[in-house]
mmCIF file of C-alpha atoms and ligand atoms in Angstrom:
data_model
loop_
_atom_site.group_PDB
_atom_site.id
_atom_site.type_symbol
_atom_site.label_atom_id
_atom_site.label_comp_id
_atom_site.label_asym_id
_atom_site.label_seq_id
_atom_site.Cartn_x
_atom_site.Cartn_y
_atom_site.Cartn_z
ATOM 1 C CA MET A 183 115.993 110.264 78.643
ATOM 2 C CA MET A 184 112.347 110.537 79.360
ATOM 3 C CA ALA A 185 110.716 113.441 80.725
ATOM 4 C CA PHE A 186 108.357 112.924 83.546
ATOM 5 C CA THR A 187 105.616 114.927 84.744
ATOM 6 C CA HIS A 188 104.203 114.664 88.311
ATOM 7 C CA ILE A 189 101.679 116.485 90.502
ATOM 8 C CA PRO A 190 101.836 115.864 94.050
ATOM 9 C CA VAL A 191 98.810 114.554 95.247
ATOM 10 C CA LEU A 192 96.618 116.430 98.091
ATOM 11 C CA LEU A 193 99.387 118.552 98.557
ATOM 12 C CA ASP A 194 97.773 121.737 100.694
ATOM 13 C CA GLU A 195 95.536 119.136 102.290
ATOM 14 C CA CYS A 196 98.770 117.389 103.596
ATOM 15 C CA MET A 197 100.487 120.392 104.537
ATOM 16 C CA ASP A 198 97.312 121.544 106.127
ATOM 17 C CA ALA A 199 97.282 117.898 108.326
ATOM 18 C CA LEU A 200 101.209 118.039 109.002
ATOM 19 C CA ASN A 201 100.756 121.871 109.932
ATOM 20 C CA ILE A 202 104.844 122.106 109.243
ATOM 21 C CA GLN A 203 106.670 124.300 112.261
ATOM 22 C CA PRO A 204 109.895 126.528 110.679
ATOM 23 C CA GLY A 205 112.588 124.090 111.798
ATOM 24 C CA GLY A 206 110.691 121.148 112.596
ATOM 25 C CA LEU A 207 111.682 117.843 111.288
ATOM 26 C CA TYR A 208 109.504 115.650 108.929
ATOM 27 C CA MET A 209 109.892 112.152 107.163
ATOM 28 C CA ASP A 210 108.497 112.038 103.937
ATOM 29 C CA ALA A 211 108.287 108.361 103.800
ATOM 30 C CA THR A 212 107.597 107.814 100.178
ATOM 31 C CA ALA A 213 109.337 110.619 98.841
ATOM 32 C CA GLY A 214 109.362 109.682 95.330
ATOM 33 C CA LEU A 215 110.044 112.790 93.185
ATOM 34 C CA GLY A 216 110.002 114.970 96.187
ATOM 35 C CA GLY A 217 106.675 117.003 95.291
ATOM 36 C CA HIS A 218 105.374 116.615 99.228
ATOM 37 C CA SER A 219 108.901 117.120 100.492
ATOM 38 C CA ALA A 220 109.580 120.158 98.440
ATOM 39 C CA GLN A 221 106.796 122.197 100.151
ATOM 40 C CA ILE A 222 107.722 120.813 103.645
ATOM 41 C CA LEU A 223 110.899 122.647 102.900
ATOM 42 C CA ALA A 224 109.249 125.363 101.457
ATOM 43 C CA ASN A 225 107.263 125.926 104.687
ATOM 44 C CA GLY A 226 110.404 125.976 106.809
ATOM 45 C CA GLY A 227 110.693 122.390 107.664
ATOM 46 C CA LYS A 228 113.551 119.877 107.577
ATOM 47 C CA VAL A 229 112.945 116.555 105.868
ATOM 48 C CA LEU A 230 114.247 113.185 105.539
ATOM 49 C CA CYS A 231 113.338 111.984 102.190
ATOM 50 C CA VAL A 232 112.922 108.132 102.208
ATOM 51 C CA ASP A 233 112.236 105.858 99.348
ATOM 52 C CA ARG A 234 113.015 102.155 98.506
ATOM 53 C CA ASP A 235 113.271 102.937 94.874
ATOM 54 C CA PRO A 236 116.911 103.790 93.723
ATOM 55 C CA GLN A 237 115.986 105.579 90.711
ATOM 56 C CA ALA A 238 113.457 107.909 92.896
ATOM 57 C CA ILE A 239 116.639 108.461 95.081
ATOM 58 C CA ALA A 240 118.588 109.447 91.976
ATOM 59 C CA LYS A 241 115.798 111.931 91.183
ATOM 60 C CA LEU A 242 115.752 113.278 94.814
ATOM 61 C CA HIS A 243 119.550 113.765 94.834
ATOM 62 C CA GLU A 244 119.266 115.756 91.688
ATOM 63 C CA ARG A 245 116.035 117.925 92.696
ATOM 64 C CA PHE A 246 117.603 118.644 96.308
ATOM 65 C CA ALA A 247 121.304 118.589 95.732
ATOM 66 C CA ASN A 248 122.886 120.779 98.615
ATOM 67 C CA HIS A 249 119.716 121.560 100.014
ATOM 68 C CA PRO A 250 120.842 122.220 103.588
ATOM 69 C CA HIS A 251 117.568 120.835 105.034
ATOM 70 C CA ALA A 252 117.163 117.703 103.151
ATOM 71 C CA THR A 253 118.378 114.404 103.848
ATOM 72 C CA ILE A 254 117.973 111.460 101.520
ATOM 73 C CA ILE A 255 117.751 108.151 102.463
ATOM 74 C CA HIS A 256 117.416 104.994 100.238
ATOM 75 C CA GLY A 257 115.516 102.632 102.561
ATOM 76 C CA ASN A 258 112.248 101.146 103.540
ATOM 77 C CA PHE A 259 109.450 103.023 105.967
ATOM 78 C CA PHE A 260 108.892 99.114 106.900
ATOM 79 C CA ASP A 261 112.276 100.055 108.808
ATOM 80 C CA CYS A 262 111.616 103.359 109.589
ATOM 81 C CA LYS A 263 112.837 102.835 113.618
ATOM 82 C CA ARG A 264 116.084 101.409 112.194
ATOM 83 C CA ILE A 265 116.597 104.286 109.901
ATOM 84 C CA LEU A 266 115.984 107.132 112.710
ATOM 85 C CA HIS A 267 118.280 104.813 115.134
ATOM 86 C CA GLY A 268 120.869 104.847 112.458
ATOM 87 C CA LEU A 269 120.655 108.615 112.138
ATOM 88 C CA GLY A 270 120.478 109.427 115.930
ATOM 89 C CA ILE A 271 117.516 110.869 115.680
ATOM 90 C CA SER A 272 115.038 110.696 118.638
ATOM 91 C CA SER A 273 111.585 111.603 117.232
ATOM 92 C CA LEU A 274 110.175 113.615 114.218
ATOM 93 C CA ASN A 275 107.402 116.541 114.224
ATOM 94 C CA GLY A 276 105.883 114.750 111.300
ATOM 95 C CA ILE A 277 105.587 112.025 108.566
ATOM 96 C CA LEU A 278 103.841 111.883 105.507
ATOM 97 C CA ALA A 279 103.456 108.568 103.652
ATOM 98 C CA ASP A 280 102.071 108.937 100.643
ATOM 99 C CA LEU A 281 101.508 105.045 99.630
ATOM 100 C CA GLY A 282 101.569 103.151 96.186
ATOM 101 C CA VAL A 283 103.511 103.299 93.079
ATOM 102 C CA SER A 284 104.951 107.135 91.510
ATOM 103 C CA SER A 285 104.472 108.345 88.226
ATOM 104 C CA LEU A 286 107.942 107.700 87.530
ATOM 105 C CA GLN A 287 107.572 104.011 88.038
ATOM 106 C CA LEU A 288 104.085 104.053 86.238
ATOM 107 C CA ASP A 289 105.361 105.869 82.983
ATOM 108 C CA ASP A 290 108.719 104.315 82.693
ATOM 109 C CA PRO A 291 107.797 100.949 80.429
ATOM 110 C CA SER A 292 110.974 99.681 81.769
ATOM 111 C CA ARG A 293 109.536 99.068 84.940
ATOM 112 C CA GLY A 294 106.980 96.801 83.560
ATOM 113 C CA PHE A 295 104.170 98.637 85.857
ATOM 114 C CA SER A 296 101.782 99.366 83.023
ATOM 115 C CA LEU A 297 99.871 97.096 81.227
ATOM 116 C CA HIS A 298 99.454 99.254 78.137
ATOM 117 C CA LYS A 299 103.388 99.529 77.488
ATOM 118 C CA ASP A 300 105.347 96.194 76.572
ATOM 119 C CA ALA A 301 108.358 95.651 78.816
ATOM 120 C CA PRO A 302 109.954 92.830 81.038
ATOM 121 C CA LEU A 303 107.298 91.796 83.937
ATOM 122 C CA ASP A 304 109.277 93.287 86.681
ATOM 123 C CA MET A 305 107.280 95.832 88.890
ATOM 124 C CA ARG A 306 109.478 95.603 91.939
ATOM 125 C CA MET A 307 109.476 99.370 93.495
ATOM 126 C CA GLY A 308 113.042 98.675 94.577
ATOM 127 C CA ASN A 309 115.794 96.429 93.006
ATOM 128 C CA ILE A 310 115.675 93.702 95.115
ATOM 129 C CA GLY A 311 113.552 90.420 95.506
ATOM 130 C CA GLN A 312 111.193 88.689 93.004
ATOM 131 C CA THR A 313 109.827 89.954 90.111
ATOM 132 C CA ALA A 314 106.179 89.651 88.736
ATOM 133 C CA ALA A 315 107.609 87.299 86.270
ATOM 134 C CA ASP A 316 109.236 85.197 88.763
ATOM 135 C CA ALA A 317 105.599 85.052 90.581
ATOM 136 C CA VAL A 318 103.616 84.523 87.609
ATOM 137 C CA ASN A 319 106.016 81.886 86.328
ATOM 138 C CA THR A 320 106.574 80.025 89.736
ATOM 139 C CA LEU A 321 103.487 80.348 91.971
ATOM 140 C CA ASP A 322 101.144 77.189 92.719
ATOM 141 C CA GLU A 323 97.971 77.767 91.060
ATOM 142 C CA ARG A 324 96.154 78.285 94.199
ATOM 143 C CA LEU A 325 98.514 80.988 95.512
ATOM 144 C CA LEU A 326 98.040 83.022 92.044
ATOM 145 C CA VAL A 327 94.248 82.706 93.063
ATOM 146 C CA ASP A 328 94.792 83.756 96.607
ATOM 147 C CA ILE A 329 96.872 86.730 95.455
ATOM 148 C CA LEU A 330 94.309 87.855 92.781
ATOM 149 C CA THR A 331 91.475 87.464 95.421
ATOM 150 C CA ARG A 332 93.297 89.305 98.153
ATOM 151 C CA PHE A 333 94.931 92.104 96.847
ATOM 152 C CA ALA A 334 92.227 93.047 93.871
ATOM 153 C CA ASP A 335 89.127 91.063 94.936
ATOM 154 C CA GLU A 336 89.363 89.706 91.264
ATOM 155 C CA PRO A 337 85.834 87.979 90.394
ATOM 156 C CA TYR A 338 87.636 85.878 87.580
ATOM 157 C CA ALA A 339 90.700 84.869 90.025
ATOM 158 C CA ARG A 340 90.327 81.209 89.124
ATOM 159 C CA ARG A 341 89.728 81.529 85.229
ATOM 160 C CA ILE A 342 93.040 83.622 85.144
ATOM 161 C CA ALA A 343 95.323 81.689 87.450
ATOM 162 C CA ARG A 344 94.442 78.499 85.339
ATOM 163 C CA ALA A 345 95.141 80.495 82.145
ATOM 164 C CA ILE A 346 98.617 81.745 83.764
ATOM 165 C CA VAL A 347 99.290 77.959 84.608
ATOM 166 C CA THR A 348 98.681 76.683 80.944
ATOM 167 C CA ALA A 349 100.184 79.437 79.108
ATOM 168 C CA ARG A 350 103.553 79.149 81.405
ATOM 169 C CA ALA A 351 103.461 75.359 80.550
ATOM 170 C CA SER A 352 104.469 76.229 76.816
ATOM 171 C CA ALA A 353 106.476 79.066 77.491
ATOM 172 C CA PRO A 354 107.618 81.417 80.479
ATOM 173 C CA VAL A 355 105.468 84.617 80.822
ATOM 174 C CA THR A 356 108.023 87.562 80.599
ATOM 175 C CA THR A 357 106.605 90.492 79.507
ATOM 176 C CA THR A 358 103.712 92.860 80.362
ATOM 177 C CA LEU A 359 101.664 92.370 77.441
ATOM 178 C CA ALA A 360 102.029 88.659 77.157
ATOM 179 C CA LEU A 361 100.657 88.673 80.756
ATOM 180 C CA ALA A 362 97.838 91.252 80.106
ATOM 181 C CA ASN A 363 96.742 89.061 76.732
ATOM 182 C CA ILE A 364 96.418 86.029 78.709
ATOM 183 C CA VAL A 365 94.274 87.644 81.247
ATOM 184 C CA ARG A 366 92.084 89.248 78.434
ATOM 185 C CA ASP A 367 91.492 85.993 76.745
ATOM 186 C CA ALA A 368 90.809 84.416 79.887
ATOM 187 C CA VAL A 369 87.997 86.383 81.274
ATOM 188 C CA PRO A 370 84.440 86.609 79.783
ATOM 189 C CA ALA A 371 83.685 88.682 76.722
ATOM 190 C CA ALA A 372 81.351 91.041 78.801
ATOM 191 C CA ALA A 373 84.426 91.627 81.158
ATOM 192 C CA ARG A 374 86.380 93.167 78.532
ATOM 193 C CA ARG A 375 84.490 95.932 77.381
ATOM 194 C CA ASP A 376 85.147 98.529 80.316
ATOM 195 C CA LYS A 377 88.626 99.112 81.554
ATOM 196 C CA HIS A 378 91.233 96.723 81.057
ATOM 197 C CA PRO A 379 90.503 93.508 82.270
ATOM 198 C CA ALA A 380 94.092 92.944 83.586
ATOM 199 C CA ARG A 381 94.240 96.036 85.625
ATOM 200 C CA ARG A 382 93.069 93.966 88.715
ATOM 201 C CA THR A 383 95.825 91.425 88.072
ATOM 202 C CA PHE A 384 98.402 94.140 87.563
ATOM 203 C CA GLN A 385 97.579 95.480 90.933
ATOM 204 C CA ALA A 386 97.667 92.161 93.091
ATOM 205 C CA LEU A 387 100.886 91.133 91.708
ATOM 206 C CA ARG A 388 102.357 94.410 92.253
ATOM 207 C CA ILE A 389 100.963 94.385 95.932
ATOM 208 C CA TYR A 390 102.060 91.022 96.320
ATOM 209 C CA ILE A 391 105.814 91.106 94.994
ATOM 210 C CA ASN A 392 106.313 94.538 96.749
ATOM 211 C CA GLY A 393 104.720 93.132 100.185
ATOM 212 C CA GLU A 394 102.976 96.320 100.188
ATOM 213 C CA LEU A 395 100.047 95.542 102.620
ATOM 214 C CA ASP A 396 101.593 92.394 104.710
ATOM 215 C CA ARG A 397 103.695 94.710 106.823
ATOM 216 C CA LEU A 398 101.479 97.855 106.271
ATOM 217 C CA PRO A 399 100.170 97.694 109.711
ATOM 218 C CA ALA A 400 103.208 97.257 111.880
ATOM 219 C CA ALA A 401 105.008 99.770 109.752
ATOM 220 C CA LEU A 402 102.384 102.307 110.361
ATOM 221 C CA ASP A 403 102.149 101.636 114.000
ATOM 222 C CA ASP A 404 106.186 102.012 114.101
ATOM 223 C CA MET A 405 106.156 105.293 112.516
ATOM 224 C CA PHE A 406 103.350 106.703 114.958
ATOM 225 C CA ASP A 407 106.089 105.634 117.579
ATOM 226 C CA CYS A 408 108.273 107.791 116.140
ATOM 227 C CA LEU A 409 106.466 110.720 116.395
ATOM 228 C CA ALA A 410 107.175 113.647 119.237
ATOM 229 C CA PRO A 411 104.160 114.537 121.289
ATOM 230 C CA GLY A 412 102.059 116.935 119.056
ATOM 231 C CA GLY A 413 103.725 115.472 116.193
ATOM 232 C CA ARG A 414 101.369 114.473 113.061
ATOM 233 C CA PHE A 415 101.064 111.492 110.595
ATOM 234 C CA ALA A 416 99.430 112.002 107.244
ATOM 235 C CA CYS A 417 98.980 108.872 104.911
ATOM 236 C CA ILE A 418 97.741 108.858 101.554
ATOM 237 C CA SER A 419 96.086 105.487 100.275
ATOM 238 C CA PHE A 420 94.934 104.726 96.776
ATOM 239 C CA HIS A 421 92.488 101.663 97.217
ATOM 240 C CA SER A 422 90.160 100.418 99.755
ATOM 241 C CA LEU A 423 92.257 97.669 101.240
ATOM 242 C CA GLU A 424 95.287 100.198 101.794
ATOM 243 C CA ASP A 425 92.486 102.772 103.261
ATOM 244 C CA ARG A 426 91.050 100.107 105.379
ATOM 245 C CA ILE A 427 94.491 99.296 106.810
ATOM 246 C CA VAL A 428 95.278 102.794 107.557
ATOM 247 C CA LYS A 429 91.676 103.603 109.015
ATOM 248 C CA GLN A 430 92.368 100.471 111.628
ATOM 249 C CA ALA A 431 95.836 101.847 112.544
ATOM 250 C CA PHE A 432 94.766 105.066 113.510
ATOM 251 C CA ALA A 433 91.754 104.008 115.210
ATOM 252 C CA ARG A 434 93.974 101.786 117.402
ATOM 253 C CA GLN A 435 96.054 104.970 118.452
ATOM 254 C CA CYS A 436 93.078 106.499 119.555
ATOM 255 C CA GLN A 437 91.351 103.992 121.051
ATOM 256 C CA GLY A 438 92.455 103.856 124.642
ATOM 257 C CA CYS A 439 90.577 101.033 126.803
ATOM 258 C CA THR A 440 90.284 97.869 125.092
ATOM 259 C CA CYS A 441 88.712 95.983 128.315
ATOM 260 C CA PRO A 442 85.549 94.332 127.462
ATOM 261 C CA PRO A 443 82.170 96.828 128.025
ATOM 262 C CA ASP A 444 81.065 94.668 130.871
ATOM 263 C CA PHE A 445 84.154 94.999 133.008
ATOM 264 C CA PRO A 446 83.330 96.988 136.108
ATOM 265 C CA LYS A 447 86.605 98.820 135.836
ATOM 266 C CA CYS A 448 89.428 99.010 133.325
ATOM 267 C CA VAL A 449 92.139 96.472 133.747
ATOM 268 C CA CYS A 450 94.316 96.977 130.305
ATOM 269 C CA GLY A 451 95.372 100.548 131.510
ATOM 270 C CA LYS A 452 95.468 101.629 127.932
ATOM 271 C CA THR A 453 94.952 105.439 127.137
ATOM 272 C CA PRO A 454 94.574 106.966 123.749
ATOM 273 C CA ARG A 455 97.728 107.968 122.261
ATOM 274 C CA GLY A 456 96.543 109.896 119.497
ATOM 275 C CA ARG A 457 93.565 112.000 117.955
ATOM 276 C CA LYS A 458 92.441 111.956 114.444
ATOM 277 C CA LEU A 459 92.422 115.151 112.438
ATOM 278 C CA GLY A 460 89.071 115.850 111.167
ATOM 279 C CA LYS A 461 87.526 113.782 108.429
ATOM 280 C CA PRO A 462 89.117 111.602 105.547
ATOM 281 C CA ARG A 463 90.040 114.400 102.831
ATOM 282 C CA THR A 464 89.850 113.390 99.071
ATOM 283 C CA PRO A 465 90.756 115.513 95.884
ATOM 284 C CA GLY A 466 88.117 118.150 94.644
ATOM 285 C CA GLN A 467 87.228 118.888 91.381
ATOM 286 C CA GLU A 468 89.728 121.367 90.424
ATOM 287 C CA GLU A 469 92.577 118.731 91.389
ATOM 288 C CA LEU A 470 90.795 115.994 89.744
ATOM 289 C CA ALA A 471 90.631 118.442 86.324
ATOM 290 C CA VAL A 472 94.444 118.888 86.332
ATOM 291 C CA ASN A 473 95.502 115.144 87.883
ATOM 292 C CA PRO A 474 93.010 112.651 87.278
ATOM 293 C CA ARG A 475 95.607 110.073 88.544
ATOM 294 C CA SER A 476 94.308 111.538 92.186
ATOM 295 C CA ARG A 477 91.026 110.416 91.562
ATOM 296 C CA SER A 478 91.010 107.255 94.004
ATOM 297 C CA ALA A 479 93.345 109.176 96.776
ATOM 298 C CA LYS A 480 92.121 109.566 100.457
ATOM 299 C CA LEU A 481 94.220 111.186 102.865
ATOM 300 C CA ARG A 482 93.963 110.513 106.804
ATOM 301 C CA ALA A 483 95.919 112.385 109.497
ATOM 302 C CA ILE A 484 96.285 111.624 113.357
ATOM 303 C CA GLU A 485 98.312 113.678 116.015
ATOM 304 C CA LYS A 486 99.963 112.080 118.715
ATOM 305 C CA LEU A 487 98.964 113.273 122.206
ATOM 306 C CA ASP A 488 101.100 114.481 124.918
ATOM 307 C CA THR A 489 100.640 111.597 127.365
ATOM 308 C CA PRO A 490 103.240 110.601 129.718
ATOM 309 C CA GLU A 491 104.245 107.881 127.752
ATOM 310 C CA ALA A 492 104.653 109.973 124.702
ATOM 311 C CA GLY A 493 108.031 110.149 123.129
ATOM 312 C CA LYS A 494 109.253 107.320 125.308
ATOM 313 C CA ASP A 495 109.860 104.624 122.854
ATOM 314 C CA GLU A 496 112.968 102.670 123.998
ATOM 315 C CA SER A 497 113.080 101.571 120.542
ATOM 316 C CA VAL A 498 114.058 105.165 119.211
ATOM 317 C CA VAL A 499 117.191 107.233 120.395
ATOM 318 C CA LYS A 500 116.918 110.394 122.477
ATOM 319 C CA ILE A 501 119.182 112.504 120.327
ATOM 320 C CA ALA A 502 117.982 116.125 119.441
ATOM 321 C CA PHE A 503 118.634 116.516 115.916
HETATM 322 C C1 LIG B 143 102.720 107.736 95.262
HETATM 323 S S1 LIG B 143 104.924 107.948 95.186
HETATM 324 C C2 LIG B 143 105.099 109.090 96.191
HETATM 325 C C3 LIG B 143 105.176 110.613 95.226
HETATM 326 C C4 LIG B 143 105.803 111.892 95.916
HETATM 327 N N1 LIG B 143 104.844 112.215 97.212
HETATM 328 C C5 LIG B 143 105.810 113.021 95.266
HETATM 329 O O1 LIG B 143 105.064 114.072 95.535
HETATM 330 O O2 LIG B 143 106.708 112.675 94.365
HETATM 331 C C6 LIG B 143 105.189 106.424 96.068
HETATM 332 C C7 LIG B 143 106.617 106.424 96.433
HETATM 333 O O3 LIG B 143 106.535 105.495 97.531
HETATM 334 C C8 LIG B 143 107.697 104.607 97.297
HETATM 335 N N2 LIG B 143 107.467 103.675 98.265
HETATM 336 C C9 LIG B 143 106.321 102.703 98.199
HETATM 337 N N3 LIG B 143 106.466 102.033 99.291
HETATM 338 C C10 LIG B 143 107.681 102.368 100.224
HETATM 339 C C11 LIG B 143 108.288 101.716 101.295
HETATM 340 N N4 LIG B 143 107.576 100.783 101.904
HETATM 341 N N5 LIG B 143 109.138 102.439 101.489
HETATM 342 C C12 LIG B 143 109.671 103.372 100.926
HETATM 343 N N6 LIG B 143 109.403 103.838 99.713
HETATM 344 C C13 LIG B 143 108.198 102.973 99.453
HETATM 345 C C14 LIG B 143 107.602 104.182 95.806
HETATM 346 O O4 LIG B 143 109.165 103.770 95.449
HETATM 347 C C15 LIG B 143 107.466 105.409 95.325
HETATM 348 O O5 LIG B 143 108.543 106.263 94.932
HETATM 349 ZN ZN1 LIG B 144 90.817 98.988 129.806
#
């Protein structure tokens, strides 16, 4: 049995942003090892702990066994409306999404997320869908280039994709170290000096096979719909692609009228549904010293305004929890 150490990222800042109300109902959409959920409970909130990873769900059951205010749900936050509908819940006082992979996933070599530990090339956060090995061994070279470019801005995408296709013609690429070595040998010598040159390839493959970015914009809109008036949504991202999607999603909710500026009057009828809560927060020196993994974290938060339309989303049922 491996021991996992885990420090929740931007914990105080998240609690501050969510403004936990005793008895309020919150969704921790990426509950992981339950670090943030535990703090929501400690502040008197009730929490729905959602995670797509069955291993995380098992840990959450252990951690919150018999806790009267924790409900553990194996699911994907892309389906948040369906999840709430299934539970007969009308709306939430707050939602937290701490995106990306957990230390449980990164530190367990058998999951195949780490390029430093040899393991089957899996990288699935859940237990369904294609693995990274499936992708690496079957995808068209052009699609590999596209994935490496889109999801990691990989400058050597073409060389790496070509090297993968050449290698798999002799034997399938099935392990993390095999892939890491192919990438290392494919990039110019100068690119091998700093961090491991396969870092971006691993990030891109992980994002691709878990569909992390494709459905995120719609999921962020759906989660915002699920908030009660005055409800808060806090979201932590870990890289610029993710952060851009969060920033744009929150801006959409705060925007209001989208008519061209030269229209004499508004014809779209849109009014702002939310307001941004301060500037994005990043870890301070103290947090970085104890948790270097928090270094790329960025927290954005938004509050749902109490407009006539707020809380009238037909796709979420109206039953008090
Ligand atoms: C950064 S960790 C969260 C850590 C957690 N806040 C804690 O303190 O323990 C991200 C977690 O989100 C889960 N996850 C990522 N995308 C998800 C999605 N679309 N739906 C549900 N869970 C997701 C991952 O499986 C992982 O356990
Ligand atoms: Zn307008």
